[in-house]
Short mmCIF file of C-alpha atoms and ligand atoms in Angstrom, two decimals:
data_model
loop_
_atom_site.label_atom_id
_atom_site.label_comp_id
_atom_site.label_asym_id
_atom_site.label_seq_id
_atom_site.Cartn_x
_atom_site.Cartn_y
_atom_site.Cartn_z
CA MET A 75 -1.60 29.67 -11.76
CA VAL A 76 -4.15 27.40 -10.00
CA GLY A 77 -5.93 25.37 -12.64
CA ALA A 78 -9.49 23.89 -11.58
CA PRO A 79 -8.90 20.85 -9.61
CA THR A 80 -10.46 18.23 -12.63
CA CYS A 81 -7.53 16.33 -13.27
CA ALA A 82 -7.21 13.13 -11.29
CA MET A 83 -3.41 11.75 -10.47
CA ALA A 84 -4.02 9.39 -13.11
CA CYS A 85 -3.43 11.42 -16.27
CA ALA A 86 0.09 11.90 -14.43
CA ASP A 87 1.55 9.15 -16.15
CA THR A 88 -0.16 8.91 -19.51
CA GLY A 89 1.77 11.39 -21.02
CA ALA A 90 -2.01 12.97 -21.98
CA SER A 91 -1.49 16.79 -22.09
CA GLN A 92 -3.08 18.57 -19.18
CA SER A 93 -3.73 22.48 -18.74
CA VAL A 94 -4.72 21.63 -14.73
CA ARG A 95 -2.11 21.51 -12.68
CA ALA A 96 -3.70 21.22 -8.97
CA VAL A 97 -3.22 17.29 -8.78
CA PRO A 98 -4.66 15.73 -5.22
CA ILE A 99 -1.22 13.74 -3.65
CA MET A 100 -3.46 12.29 -1.08
CA THR A 101 -6.86 11.59 -2.61
CA THR A 102 -9.92 12.88 -0.52
CA GLY A 103 -11.40 10.11 2.10
CA LEU A 104 -8.33 9.46 3.51
CA PRO A 105 -6.25 12.85 5.70
CA ALA A 106 -3.01 12.82 4.62
CA SER A 107 -1.66 12.11 8.08
CA PRO A 108 -4.04 11.36 11.29
CA THR A 109 -3.87 15.12 12.26
CA GLY A 110 -5.90 15.53 8.94
CA ARG A 111 -3.05 18.18 7.50
CA LYS A 112 -1.99 17.87 3.62
CA SER A 113 1.68 16.80 3.90
CA PRO A 114 3.95 18.12 1.15
CA PRO A 115 5.98 15.29 -0.90
CA VAL A 116 9.87 15.47 -0.04
CA PRO A 117 12.93 14.83 -1.96
CA VAL A 118 14.68 11.21 -1.27
CA ARG A 119 17.22 9.15 -2.52
CA VAL A 120 17.53 5.53 -3.17
CA ARG A 121 20.09 4.25 -0.75
CA HIS A 122 20.11 0.49 -1.14
CA VAL A 123 18.33 -2.13 -3.18
CA GLU A 124 18.00 -5.81 -2.01
CA ASP A 125 15.84 -8.73 -3.51
CA ILE A 126 13.55 -9.94 -0.58
CA GLY A 127 11.74 -12.85 -2.44
CA ALA A 128 11.73 -13.89 -6.10
CA TYR A 129 8.83 -11.50 -6.90
CA MET A 130 9.35 -8.57 -3.88
CA ARG A 131 11.96 -5.89 -3.96
CA ARG A 132 13.02 -4.03 -0.96
CA VAL A 133 14.28 -0.10 -1.23
CA THR A 134 15.75 1.87 1.02
CA LEU A 135 14.99 5.58 0.90
CA GLU A 136 17.04 8.11 2.39
CA GLY A 137 16.65 12.03 2.44
CA ASP A 138 17.16 14.41 5.23
CA GLN A 139 13.52 15.73 4.62
CA LEU A 140 12.07 12.98 5.98
CA ARG A 141 12.38 13.83 9.56
CA PHE A 142 9.49 16.02 8.91
CA LEU A 143 6.78 13.54 7.71
CA PRO A 144 4.74 12.10 10.23
CA VAL A 145 4.96 8.25 11.44
CA GLY A 146 1.07 8.23 11.27
CA GLN A 147 -0.32 4.72 11.95
CA PRO A 148 0.43 1.01 11.66
CA THR A 149 0.20 0.35 7.55
CA GLY A 150 -0.76 4.13 6.89
CA HIS A 151 -0.09 4.60 3.41
CA ILE A 152 2.48 7.04 1.34
CA LYS A 153 2.99 8.55 -2.55
CA LEU A 154 5.74 7.79 -3.65
CA LEU A 155 6.59 10.52 -6.83
CA LEU A 156 8.54 9.49 -9.77
CA PRO A 157 10.49 11.08 -12.21
CA VAL A 158 8.88 10.94 -16.04
CA ASN A 159 9.92 11.78 -19.36
CA GLY A 160 13.50 11.20 -18.58
CA GLU A 161 13.81 13.29 -16.18
CA VAL A 162 16.23 13.11 -13.11
CA GLU A 163 13.83 13.40 -10.55
CA PRO A 164 10.28 14.33 -9.84
CA THR A 165 8.82 17.84 -10.09
CA LEU A 166 7.59 18.55 -6.67
CA PRO A 167 4.72 20.86 -6.21
CA THR A 168 3.96 23.90 -4.49
CA MET A 169 1.22 23.64 -1.36
CA THR A 170 -1.59 25.55 -1.91
CA ALA A 171 -5.25 26.18 -0.21
CA GLU A 172 -6.65 24.24 -3.82
CA GLY A 173 -4.34 21.24 -3.10
CA PRO A 174 -1.11 20.54 -4.70
CA VAL A 175 0.14 22.74 -7.71
CA PHE A 176 2.45 21.60 -10.56
CA PRO A 177 4.19 24.34 -12.37
CA ASP A 178 3.13 24.36 -15.82
CA ASP A 179 6.50 23.88 -17.62
CA ARG A 180 7.46 20.58 -16.21
CA PRO A 181 6.15 16.75 -16.37
CA VAL A 182 3.86 15.80 -13.61
CA PRO A 183 5.07 13.12 -11.66
CA LEU A 184 3.80 9.27 -11.33
CA VAL A 185 1.72 9.09 -8.25
CA ARG A 186 1.43 5.66 -6.33
CA THR A 187 0.55 4.14 -3.34
CA PHE A 188 2.71 2.03 -0.86
CA THR A 189 2.96 1.41 2.51
CA PRO A 190 6.30 2.05 4.61
CA ARG A 191 7.69 -1.14 6.04
CA ARG A 192 9.86 1.04 8.43
CA PHE A 193 10.03 4.71 8.80
CA ASP A 194 12.19 5.87 10.78
CA PRO A 195 12.32 9.88 10.91
CA LYS A 196 15.57 10.49 13.03
CA GLY A 197 17.65 8.31 10.68
CA GLU A 198 15.94 10.00 7.57
CA THR A 199 15.39 6.34 6.18
CA MET A 200 12.27 4.80 4.57
CA VAL A 201 12.14 1.23 3.83
CA VAL A 202 9.32 0.02 0.93
CA ASP A 203 8.46 -3.84 -0.40
CA PHE A 204 7.47 -3.47 -4.00
CA VAL A 205 5.55 -6.11 -5.77
CA ASN A 206 7.55 -6.83 -9.21
CA HIS A 207 4.35 -7.20 -11.62
CA PRO A 208 3.92 -7.18 -15.27
CA GLY A 209 2.64 -3.56 -16.50
CA GLY A 210 3.15 -1.49 -13.91
CA ALA A 211 4.84 1.61 -14.49
CA THR A 212 6.38 1.72 -10.81
CA SER A 213 7.34 -1.96 -10.97
CA ALA A 214 9.33 -1.28 -14.13
CA TRP A 215 10.82 1.79 -12.03
CA VAL A 216 12.21 -0.45 -9.28
CA ARG A 217 13.28 -3.02 -11.38
CA ALA A 218 15.44 -0.48 -12.53
CA ALA A 219 16.27 1.31 -9.62
CA LYS A 220 19.88 1.28 -8.15
CA SER A 221 21.39 4.09 -5.42
CA GLY A 222 21.19 7.48 -6.00
CA ASP A 223 17.98 7.26 -8.02
CA ARG A 224 15.74 10.21 -7.27
CA ALA A 225 12.28 10.16 -5.75
CA ALA A 226 9.77 11.57 -3.58
CA VAL A 227 7.41 10.59 -1.02
CA SER A 228 4.71 12.58 0.64
CA GLY A 229 2.45 10.65 3.78
CA THR A 230 2.20 9.29 6.15
CA GLY A 231 -1.69 8.21 5.68
CA ARG A 232 -4.26 6.78 8.24
CA GLY A 233 -3.77 3.38 9.05
CA TYR A 234 -5.14 0.62 10.98
CA GLN A 235 -5.84 1.23 14.87
CA ALA A 236 -5.85 -1.84 16.46
CA ASP A 237 -8.35 -2.39 19.60
CA PRO A 238 -5.74 -3.48 22.14
CA ALA A 239 -8.77 -4.82 23.94
CA THR A 240 -9.07 -8.02 20.90
CA LYS A 241 -7.77 -11.30 21.66
CA SER A 242 -7.58 -12.25 18.30
CA PHE A 243 -6.85 -11.10 14.42
CA VAL A 244 -7.20 -12.76 11.32
CA LEU A 245 -5.10 -10.99 8.29
CA GLY A 246 -5.49 -12.01 4.64
CA GLY A 247 -3.93 -10.73 1.50
CA ASP A 248 -1.95 -11.06 -1.46
CA GLU A 249 1.58 -9.99 -2.16
CA SER A 250 0.95 -6.41 -2.31
CA ALA A 251 -0.50 -7.17 1.26
CA LEU A 252 2.51 -8.73 2.87
CA PRO A 253 4.40 -5.14 3.88
CA ALA A 254 1.38 -4.15 5.88
CA VAL A 255 1.23 -7.44 7.23
CA GLY A 256 4.68 -7.63 8.42
CA VAL A 257 3.51 -3.79 9.93
CA LEU A 258 0.76 -5.74 11.73
CA LEU A 259 2.50 -8.10 12.65
CA GLU A 260 5.05 -6.41 14.89
CA THR A 261 2.75 -3.80 16.37
CA LEU A 262 -0.90 -5.77 16.96
CA PRO A 263 -1.12 -6.05 20.22
CA ALA A 264 1.14 -8.34 22.36
CA SER A 265 -0.99 -10.51 24.05
CA ALA A 266 -3.46 -11.14 20.86
CA SER A 267 -3.19 -14.21 18.54
CA VAL A 268 -2.53 -13.69 14.81
CA GLN A 269 -3.65 -15.75 12.06
CA VAL A 270 -2.15 -14.66 8.67
CA LEU A 271 -3.63 -16.01 5.06
CA ILE A 272 -2.14 -14.78 1.93
CA GLU A 273 -2.42 -16.17 -1.81
CA ILE A 274 0.95 -16.40 -4.15
CA ARG A 275 1.49 -16.52 -7.26
CA ASP A 276 3.63 -19.45 -6.36
CA GLU A 277 6.09 -21.29 -3.35
CA ALA A 278 8.66 -18.39 -4.71
CA ALA A 279 6.75 -15.36 -3.56
CA ARG A 280 7.24 -16.34 0.00
CA VAL A 281 9.01 -13.57 1.69
CA ASP A 282 10.01 -13.78 5.24
CA LEU A 283 7.87 -12.44 8.16
CA PRO A 284 8.18 -11.03 11.66
CA GLU A 285 8.27 -13.78 14.03
CA ARG A 286 5.08 -13.67 16.82
CA ARG A 287 4.33 -15.84 19.29
CA GLY A 288 0.79 -16.86 18.86
CA ALA A 289 0.96 -16.12 15.13
CA THR A 290 0.03 -18.65 12.32
CA ILE A 291 1.32 -17.87 8.63
CA GLU A 292 -0.78 -19.96 5.75
CA TRP A 293 0.68 -19.13 2.55
CA ILE A 294 -1.94 -20.10 -0.15
CA VAL A 295 -0.84 -20.55 -3.94
CA ARG A 296 -3.20 -19.41 -6.47
CA GLU A 297 -4.04 -22.13 -9.17
CA PRO A 298 -3.03 -21.17 -12.71
CA ASN A 299 -5.08 -18.66 -14.61
CA ALA A 300 -7.10 -18.19 -11.36
CA PRO A 301 -8.62 -15.09 -10.85
CA PRO A 302 -6.62 -12.93 -7.75
CA SER A 303 -7.61 -14.25 -4.72
CA GLN A 304 -9.81 -16.42 -5.49
CA ALA A 305 -8.22 -19.33 -3.69
CA LEU A 306 -7.66 -16.52 -0.39
CA HIS A 307 -11.36 -16.21 -0.75
CA ARG A 308 -11.75 -20.26 -0.72
CA ALA A 309 -9.34 -20.19 2.56
CA LEU A 310 -11.35 -17.43 4.43
CA ARG A 311 -14.44 -18.68 3.93
CA GLY A 312 -13.54 -21.72 5.05
CA ALA A 313 -11.11 -20.03 8.16
CA HIS A 314 -11.90 -20.76 11.34
CA ILE A 315 -12.29 -17.13 12.74
CA ALA A 316 -13.72 -16.74 16.51
CA GLU A 317 -16.93 -14.62 17.03
CA ASP A 318 -14.76 -11.76 18.50
CA SER A 319 -12.30 -11.83 16.07
CA ARG A 320 -10.85 -8.64 14.05
CA VAL A 321 -10.24 -9.31 10.51
CA TRP A 322 -8.15 -7.28 8.08
CA VAL A 323 -8.19 -7.97 4.75
CA ALA A 324 -6.28 -6.19 1.60
CA THR A 325 -6.11 -7.13 -2.22
CA GLU A 326 -7.47 -6.95 -5.50
CA SER A 327 -10.66 -4.55 -5.51
CA GLY A 328 -13.05 -6.70 -6.79
CA ALA A 329 -12.04 -10.14 -4.83
CA VAL A 330 -12.31 -7.99 -1.46
CA ARG A 331 -15.83 -6.84 -2.49
CA ALA A 332 -16.66 -10.78 -2.62
CA ILE A 333 -14.61 -11.53 0.57
CA ARG A 334 -15.68 -8.58 2.65
CA LYS A 335 -19.47 -9.67 1.61
CA THR A 336 -18.59 -13.67 2.27
CA LEU A 337 -17.40 -12.72 5.84
CA ILE A 338 -20.17 -10.07 6.60
CA GLN A 339 -23.20 -12.35 5.48
CA ASP A 340 -21.89 -15.53 5.32
CA ARG A 341 -19.29 -15.92 8.43
CA ALA A 342 -21.84 -13.23 10.51
CA ILE A 343 -18.83 -11.15 11.89
CA ALA A 344 -19.87 -7.75 12.77
CA PRO A 345 -19.23 -5.32 9.99
CA ASP A 346 -16.95 -3.21 12.80
CA ARG A 347 -14.72 -5.78 12.90
CA VAL A 348 -14.34 -6.24 9.84
CA VAL A 349 -11.24 -4.04 7.83
CA THR A 350 -11.18 -4.34 4.05
CA ARG A 351 -8.73 -2.31 1.30
CA GLY A 352 -8.53 -2.38 -2.58
CA TYR A 353 -4.42 -2.72 -3.01
CA TRP A 354 -5.10 -2.50 -6.88
CA LYS A 355 -7.69 -3.27 -9.40
CA VAL A 356 -7.20 -6.10 -12.49
CA ASN A 357 -6.80 -3.71 -15.61
CA VAL A 358 -7.18 -0.20 -13.58
CA SER A 359 -3.55 2.02 -13.22
CA ASN A 360 -2.99 3.76 -10.61
CA HIS A 361 -5.92 2.35 -8.33
CA ARG A 362 -7.50 4.84 -6.05
CA ASP A 363 -6.31 4.92 -2.56
CA GLY A 364 -9.04 5.23 -0.93
CA ASP A 365 -11.28 2.11 -1.24
CA TYR A 366 -12.14 0.52 1.35
CA GLY A 367 -13.96 -2.51 -0.47
CA HIS A 368 -17.98 -1.33 0.65
CA ASP A 369 -18.88 0.18 -2.64
CA PRO A 370 -19.58 -0.85 -5.80
CA ASP A 371 -16.03 -0.16 -7.82
C1 FAD B 200 -3.01 1.42 0.77
C2 FAD B 200 -2.21 0.91 -0.14
C3 FAD B 200 -0.85 0.26 0.25
C4 FAD B 200 -0.15 -0.29 -0.66
N1 FAD B 200 1.14 -0.93 -0.41
C5 FAD B 200 2.05 -1.98 -1.29
C6 FAD B 200 3.02 -1.77 -1.14
O1 FAD B 200 3.99 -1.71 0.26
N2 FAD B 200 3.69 -2.74 -1.75
C7 FAD B 200 3.12 -2.62 -2.85
O2 FAD B 200 4.05 -3.80 -3.75
N3 FAD B 200 2.02 -2.18 -3.42
C8 FAD B 200 1.37 -1.75 -2.68
N4 FAD B 200 0.01 -1.26 -2.91
C9 FAD B 200 -0.37 -1.56 -4.12
C10 FAD B 200 0.11 -0.57 -5.54
O3 FAD B 200 -0.43 0.80 -5.40
C11 FAD B 200 -0.32 -1.04 -6.49
O4 FAD B 200 -0.05 -2.27 -6.87
C12 FAD B 200 -0.05 -0.23 -7.81
O5 FAD B 200 -1.06 -0.01 -8.78
C13 FAD B 200 1.12 -0.32 -8.47
O6 FAD B 200 1.54 0.39 -9.47
P1 FAD B 200 2.56 0.26 -10.94
O7 FAD B 200 2.87 1.50 -11.26
O8 FAD B 200 3.49 -1.07 -10.91
O9 FAD B 200 1.27 -0.28 -11.71
P2 FAD B 200 0.03 0.78 -12.04
O10 FAD B 200 0.73 1.16 -13.49
O11 FAD B 200 -1.03 1.11 -11.18
O12 FAD B 200 -0.84 -1.03 -12.77
C14 FAD B 200 -0.57 -1.36 -14.19
C15 FAD B 200 -1.31 -2.61 -14.00
O13 FAD B 200 -0.71 -3.47 -13.05
C16 FAD B 200 -2.07 -4.06 -12.48
N5 FAD B 200 -1.60 -4.34 -11.16
C17 FAD B 200 -1.23 -3.20 -10.25
N6 FAD B 200 -0.64 -3.59 -9.38
C18 FAD B 200 -0.87 -5.45 -9.49
C19 FAD B 200 -0.22 -6.05 -8.40
N7 FAD B 200 -0.04 -6.35 -7.40
N8 FAD B 200 -0.32 -7.64 -9.14
C20 FAD B 200 -0.91 -7.68 -9.86
N9 FAD B 200 -1.12 -6.67 -10.97
C21 FAD B 200 -1.00 -5.41 -10.59
C22 FAD B 200 -3.08 -3.28 -12.98
O14 FAD B 200 -4.01 -4.00 -12.78
C23 FAD B 200 -2.98 -2.51 -14.13
O15 FAD B 200 -3.35 -3.79 -15.08
C24 FAD B 200 -0.68 -0.72 -2.01
C25 FAD B 200 -2.17 0.02 -2.29
C26 FAD B 200 -2.78 0.78 -1.24
C27 FAD B 200 -4.00 1.61 -2.07
#
């Protein structure tokens, strides 16, 4: 039976009892794919796990149905579905006109948003880099992940469509933005210069980023007990940003709002040249994926 779609995905991992089973796999505001179609989640298994930094773990997922997912635009996100309550694999929904519907007799999976660092539909693999942070349900799954573990993936969502005429890009973010920054370094127009500013918790949080001619990378270490991305904000306030640059920033939701305001109001960068994304929010589990840092949150 299809319930009224009033239950947000956030209730999926709280263990709260639910009578409502219509759960948005891709929240409204972002289409499931560049074509706007909802893509059903497909089952995957962990092929390989490796640490690529002190706080970043790379997981290679494989599954023969990955070939059915659209590749999407650079930085376009996926939804990762994980099993809960001791289940071996996540329950998959049936796609209906009302949205994805889960069976009444199985637990709704944990659902979170990530960036495919690499996606090879023909090779049926997807690589996802996860930040290890305290208190995260996905973080806990990733810490224990091993070859053969089951999950599911849907997407990919709309990403960053770079203007080919742009001569210089400025990319800012925290550790959660590193996968997207890696993708952008590989895909932004080859003729453009790229200036990257990344806030990290300490020096050990650095990861290797793709090499690119004309790119500079500045690692900014957060001061002890400072709010997330305060140091990134300060660095962007003082950075040289040419009038015709385009700026992309993804970090904590509150911080990204302050950064956006500084870029547009104080640095006088045209709003249509600034893309901001709230990738997570302090003290909020499963922060929404459609946070563009514009509105009060
Ligand atoms: C479009 C998009 C793309 C993203 N891509 C990636 C990606 O490729 N890799 C990646 O690691 N993350 C990425 N994120 C961020 C990721 O979705 C969130 O960090 C998510 O909350 C992690 O889920 P969780 O189950 O581990 O933690 P949750 O259960 O959602 O949160 C538990 C607690 O952890 C805190 N928390 C969540 N994330 C962080 C963090 N990064 N640092 C410190 N505290 C945190 C929350 O405030 C909350 O208090 C992306 C987010 C979006 C919207």
